[in-house]
CSV table of C-alpha atoms in Angstrom, one decimal:
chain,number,residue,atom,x,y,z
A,1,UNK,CA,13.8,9.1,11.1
A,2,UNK,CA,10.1,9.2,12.9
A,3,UNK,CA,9.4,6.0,14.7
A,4,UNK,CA,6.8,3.7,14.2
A,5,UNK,CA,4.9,5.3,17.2
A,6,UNK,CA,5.3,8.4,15.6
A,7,UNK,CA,3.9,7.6,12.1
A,8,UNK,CA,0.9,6.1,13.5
A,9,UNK,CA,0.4,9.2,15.6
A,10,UNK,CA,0.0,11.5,12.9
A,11,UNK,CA,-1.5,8.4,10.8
A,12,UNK,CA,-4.4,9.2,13.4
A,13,UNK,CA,-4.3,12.8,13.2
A,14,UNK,CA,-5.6,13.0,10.3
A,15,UNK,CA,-7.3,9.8,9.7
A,16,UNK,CA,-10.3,8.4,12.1
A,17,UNK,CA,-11.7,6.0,10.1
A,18,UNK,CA,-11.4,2.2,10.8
A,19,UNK,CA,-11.0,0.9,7.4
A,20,UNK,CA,-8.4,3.8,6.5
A,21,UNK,CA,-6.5,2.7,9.8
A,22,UNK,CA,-6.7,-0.8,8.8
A,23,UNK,CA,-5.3,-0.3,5.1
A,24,UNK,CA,-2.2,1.6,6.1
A,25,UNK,CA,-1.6,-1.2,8.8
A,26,UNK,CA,-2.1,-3.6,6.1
A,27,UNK,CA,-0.1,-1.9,3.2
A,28,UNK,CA,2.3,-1.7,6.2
A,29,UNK,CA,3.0,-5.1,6.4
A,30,UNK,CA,3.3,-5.8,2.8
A,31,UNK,CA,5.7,-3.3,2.3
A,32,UNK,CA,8.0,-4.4,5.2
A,33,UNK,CA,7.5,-8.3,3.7
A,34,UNK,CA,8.8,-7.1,0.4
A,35,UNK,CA,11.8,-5.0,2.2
A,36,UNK,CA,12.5,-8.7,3.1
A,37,UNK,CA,12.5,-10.4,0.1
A,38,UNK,CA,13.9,-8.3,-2.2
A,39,UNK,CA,17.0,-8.1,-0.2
A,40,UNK,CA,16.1,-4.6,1.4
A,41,UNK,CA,15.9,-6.4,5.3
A,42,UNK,CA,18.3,-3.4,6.7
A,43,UNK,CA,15.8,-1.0,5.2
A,44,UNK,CA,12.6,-2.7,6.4
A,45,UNK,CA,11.3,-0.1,9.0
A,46,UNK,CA,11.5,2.4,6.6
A,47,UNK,CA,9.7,0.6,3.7
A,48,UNK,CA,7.2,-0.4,6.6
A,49,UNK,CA,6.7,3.5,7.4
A,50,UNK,CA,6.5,4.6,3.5
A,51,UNK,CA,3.1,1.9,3.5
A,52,UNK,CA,2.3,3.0,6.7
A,53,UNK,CA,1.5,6.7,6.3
A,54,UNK,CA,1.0,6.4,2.1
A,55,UNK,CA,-2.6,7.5,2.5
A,56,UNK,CA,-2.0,10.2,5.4
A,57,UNK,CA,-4.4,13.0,3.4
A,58,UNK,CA,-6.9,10.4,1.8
A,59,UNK,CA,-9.6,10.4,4.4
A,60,UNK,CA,-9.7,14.1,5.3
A,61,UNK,CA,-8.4,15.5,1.2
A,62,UNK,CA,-9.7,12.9,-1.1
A,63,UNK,CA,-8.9,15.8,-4.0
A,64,UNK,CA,-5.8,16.6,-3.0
A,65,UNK,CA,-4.5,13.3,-2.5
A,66,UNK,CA,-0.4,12.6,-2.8
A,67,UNK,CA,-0.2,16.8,-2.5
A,68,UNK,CA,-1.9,17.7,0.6
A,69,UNK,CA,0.2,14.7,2.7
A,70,UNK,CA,3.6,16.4,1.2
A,71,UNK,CA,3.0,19.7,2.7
A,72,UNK,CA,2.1,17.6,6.2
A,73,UNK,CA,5.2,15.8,5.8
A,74,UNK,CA,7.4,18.2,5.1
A,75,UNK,CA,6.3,20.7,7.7
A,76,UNK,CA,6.8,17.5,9.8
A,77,UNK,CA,10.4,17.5,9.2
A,78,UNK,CA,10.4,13.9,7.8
A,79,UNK,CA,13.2,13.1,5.4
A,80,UNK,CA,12.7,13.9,1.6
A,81,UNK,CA,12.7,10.5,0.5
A,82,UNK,CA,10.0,9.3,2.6
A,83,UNK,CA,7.8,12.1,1.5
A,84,UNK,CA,8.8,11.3,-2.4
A,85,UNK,CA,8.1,7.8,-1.9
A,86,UNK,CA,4.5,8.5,-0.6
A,87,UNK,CA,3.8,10.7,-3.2
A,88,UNK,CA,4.4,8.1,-5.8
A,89,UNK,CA,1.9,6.0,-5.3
A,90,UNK,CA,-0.3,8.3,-6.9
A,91,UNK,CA,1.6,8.4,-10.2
A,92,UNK,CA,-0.6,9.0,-13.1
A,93,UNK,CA,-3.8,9.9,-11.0
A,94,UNK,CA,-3.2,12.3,-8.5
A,95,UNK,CA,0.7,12.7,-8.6
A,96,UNK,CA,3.2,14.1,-11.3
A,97,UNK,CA,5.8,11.6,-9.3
A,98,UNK,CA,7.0,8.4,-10.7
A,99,UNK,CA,7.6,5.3,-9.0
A,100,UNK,CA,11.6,5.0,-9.5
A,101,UNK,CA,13.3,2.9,-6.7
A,102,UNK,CA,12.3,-0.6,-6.3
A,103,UNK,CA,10.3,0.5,-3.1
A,104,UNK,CA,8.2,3.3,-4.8
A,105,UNK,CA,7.1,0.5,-7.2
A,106,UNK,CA,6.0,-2.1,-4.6
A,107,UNK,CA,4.2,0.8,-2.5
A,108,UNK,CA,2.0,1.5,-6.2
A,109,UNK,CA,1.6,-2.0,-7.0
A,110,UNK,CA,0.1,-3.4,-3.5
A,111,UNK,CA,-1.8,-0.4,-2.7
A,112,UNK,CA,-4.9,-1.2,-4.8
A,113,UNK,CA,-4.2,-5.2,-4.8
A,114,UNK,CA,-4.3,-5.1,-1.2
A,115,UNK,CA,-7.6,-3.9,-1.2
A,116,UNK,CA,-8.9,-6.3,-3.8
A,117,UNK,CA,-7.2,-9.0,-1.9
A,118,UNK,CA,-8.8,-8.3,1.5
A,119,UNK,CA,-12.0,-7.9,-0.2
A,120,UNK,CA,-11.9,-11.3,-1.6
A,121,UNK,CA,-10.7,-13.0,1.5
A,122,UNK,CA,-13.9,-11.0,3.7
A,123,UNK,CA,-16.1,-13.0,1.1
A,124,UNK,CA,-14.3,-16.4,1.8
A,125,UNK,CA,-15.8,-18.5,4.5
A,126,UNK,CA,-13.0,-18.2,6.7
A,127,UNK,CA,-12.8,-14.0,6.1
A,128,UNK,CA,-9.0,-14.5,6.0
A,129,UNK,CA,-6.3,-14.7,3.4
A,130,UNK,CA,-4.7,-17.5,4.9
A,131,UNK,CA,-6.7,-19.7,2.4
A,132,UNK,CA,-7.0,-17.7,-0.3
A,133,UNK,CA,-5.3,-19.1,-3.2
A,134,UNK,CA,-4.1,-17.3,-6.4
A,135,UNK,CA,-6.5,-19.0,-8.8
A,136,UNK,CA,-9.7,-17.5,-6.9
A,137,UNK,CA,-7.7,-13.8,-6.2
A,138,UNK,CA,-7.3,-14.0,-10.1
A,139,UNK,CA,-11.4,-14.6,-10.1
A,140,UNK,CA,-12.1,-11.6,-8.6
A,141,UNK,CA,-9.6,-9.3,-10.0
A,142,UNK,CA,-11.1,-10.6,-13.3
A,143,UNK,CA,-14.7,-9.8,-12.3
A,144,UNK,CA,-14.6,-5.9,-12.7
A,145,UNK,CA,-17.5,-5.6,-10.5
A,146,UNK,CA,-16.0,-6.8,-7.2
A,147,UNK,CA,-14.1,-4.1,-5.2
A,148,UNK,CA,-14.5,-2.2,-8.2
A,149,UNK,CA,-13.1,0.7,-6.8
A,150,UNK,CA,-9.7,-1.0,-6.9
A,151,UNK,CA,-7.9,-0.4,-10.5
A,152,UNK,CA,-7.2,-2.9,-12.4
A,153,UNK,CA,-5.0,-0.8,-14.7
A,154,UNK,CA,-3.4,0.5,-11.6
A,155,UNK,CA,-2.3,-3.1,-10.1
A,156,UNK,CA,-1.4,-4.5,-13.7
A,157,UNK,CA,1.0,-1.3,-14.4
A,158,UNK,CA,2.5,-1.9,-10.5
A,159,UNK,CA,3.3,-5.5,-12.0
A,160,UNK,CA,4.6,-4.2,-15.3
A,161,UNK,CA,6.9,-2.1,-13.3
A,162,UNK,CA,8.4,-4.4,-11.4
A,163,UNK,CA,9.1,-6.4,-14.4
A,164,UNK,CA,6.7,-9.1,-12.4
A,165,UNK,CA,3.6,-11.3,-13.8
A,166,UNK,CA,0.4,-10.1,-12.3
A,167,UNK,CA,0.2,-14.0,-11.2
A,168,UNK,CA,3.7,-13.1,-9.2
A,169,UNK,CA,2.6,-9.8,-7.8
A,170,UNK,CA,-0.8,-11.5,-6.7
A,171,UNK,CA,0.8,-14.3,-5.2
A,172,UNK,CA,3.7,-12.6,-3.2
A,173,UNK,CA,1.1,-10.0,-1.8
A,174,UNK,CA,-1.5,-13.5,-0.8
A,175,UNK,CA,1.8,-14.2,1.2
A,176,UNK,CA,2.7,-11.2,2.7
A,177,UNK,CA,-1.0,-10.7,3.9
A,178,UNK,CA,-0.8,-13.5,5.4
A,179,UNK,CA,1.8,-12.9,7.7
A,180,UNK,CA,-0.8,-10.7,9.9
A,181,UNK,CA,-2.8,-12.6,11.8
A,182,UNK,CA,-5.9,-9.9,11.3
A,183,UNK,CA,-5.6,-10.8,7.8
């Protein structure tokens, strides 16, 4: 399996932008917080790499999103399901692949509520998530014009998969957020 040093290589390679950075760091986390709690702790590095490196071909091929990052991968040599797993997260807008295993669903649902979230705790007086409470996340994701580029449909349908309320999915992801301090 590629290390952690080695996913954030190539993470770099083809992505220079802060904010891009950021976001994989960030889905990162999430991902390797939910390994945790939904009893996948022996699989955690690799859940952490999947949220890691999910948006390897965004920055540089925006059109070819979820396609462009499985020809990287694979030429890459990393493993199969890694690569599948990435691709998912596109499901229904850019990939043909659907979210099957329990990790593939987390990775689609956080991926847009992360940004959402993080854009709701910049506007809190603290900038942080460590005070943002569900009630005021549900404000915002109910106010289509804030972060509007983050789907709605898109982090209601990560809920639906995982069988979770949206008020569940929003709350666990408040909490794994906050487990990074730049958060």
């Amino acid at each position: 399996m590629i290390t952690r040093e080695e996913a954030w290589d190539l993470l770099c390679e083809y992505n220079k932008e802060p904010f891009h950075l950021r976001h994989g760091e960030v889905v990162e986390g999430c991902m390797r917080y939910f390994a945790r709690q939904l009893g996948y702790g022996e699989e955690e590095e690799f859940w952490g790499l999947v949220g890691l490196l999910h948006d390897l071909d965004f920055e540089q091929w925006p059109e070819e999103h979820c396609q462009k990052c499985q020809e990287i991968m694979k030429e890459r040599g990393l493993e199969p399901r890694m690569i599948r797993a990435v691709a998912s997260h596109g499901y229904g807008l850019c990939s043909d692949i659907e979210p099957e295993h329990e990790m593939e669903k987390v990775l689609f649902a956080v991926d847009e509520l992360t940004g959402l979230l993080g854009a709701a705790a910049r506007m809190r007086p603290s900038k942080s998530v460590s005070d943002l409470e569900l009630s005021s996340a549900k404000k915002k994701f109910k106010d289509k014009k804030f972060a509007a580029g983050c789907s709605r449909d898109v982090i209601q349908q990560g809920a639906d998969r995982l069988g979770w309320t949206l008020d569940q999915l929003i709350e666990q992801t408040i909490l794994a957020m906050r487990e990074d301090p730049q958060n």
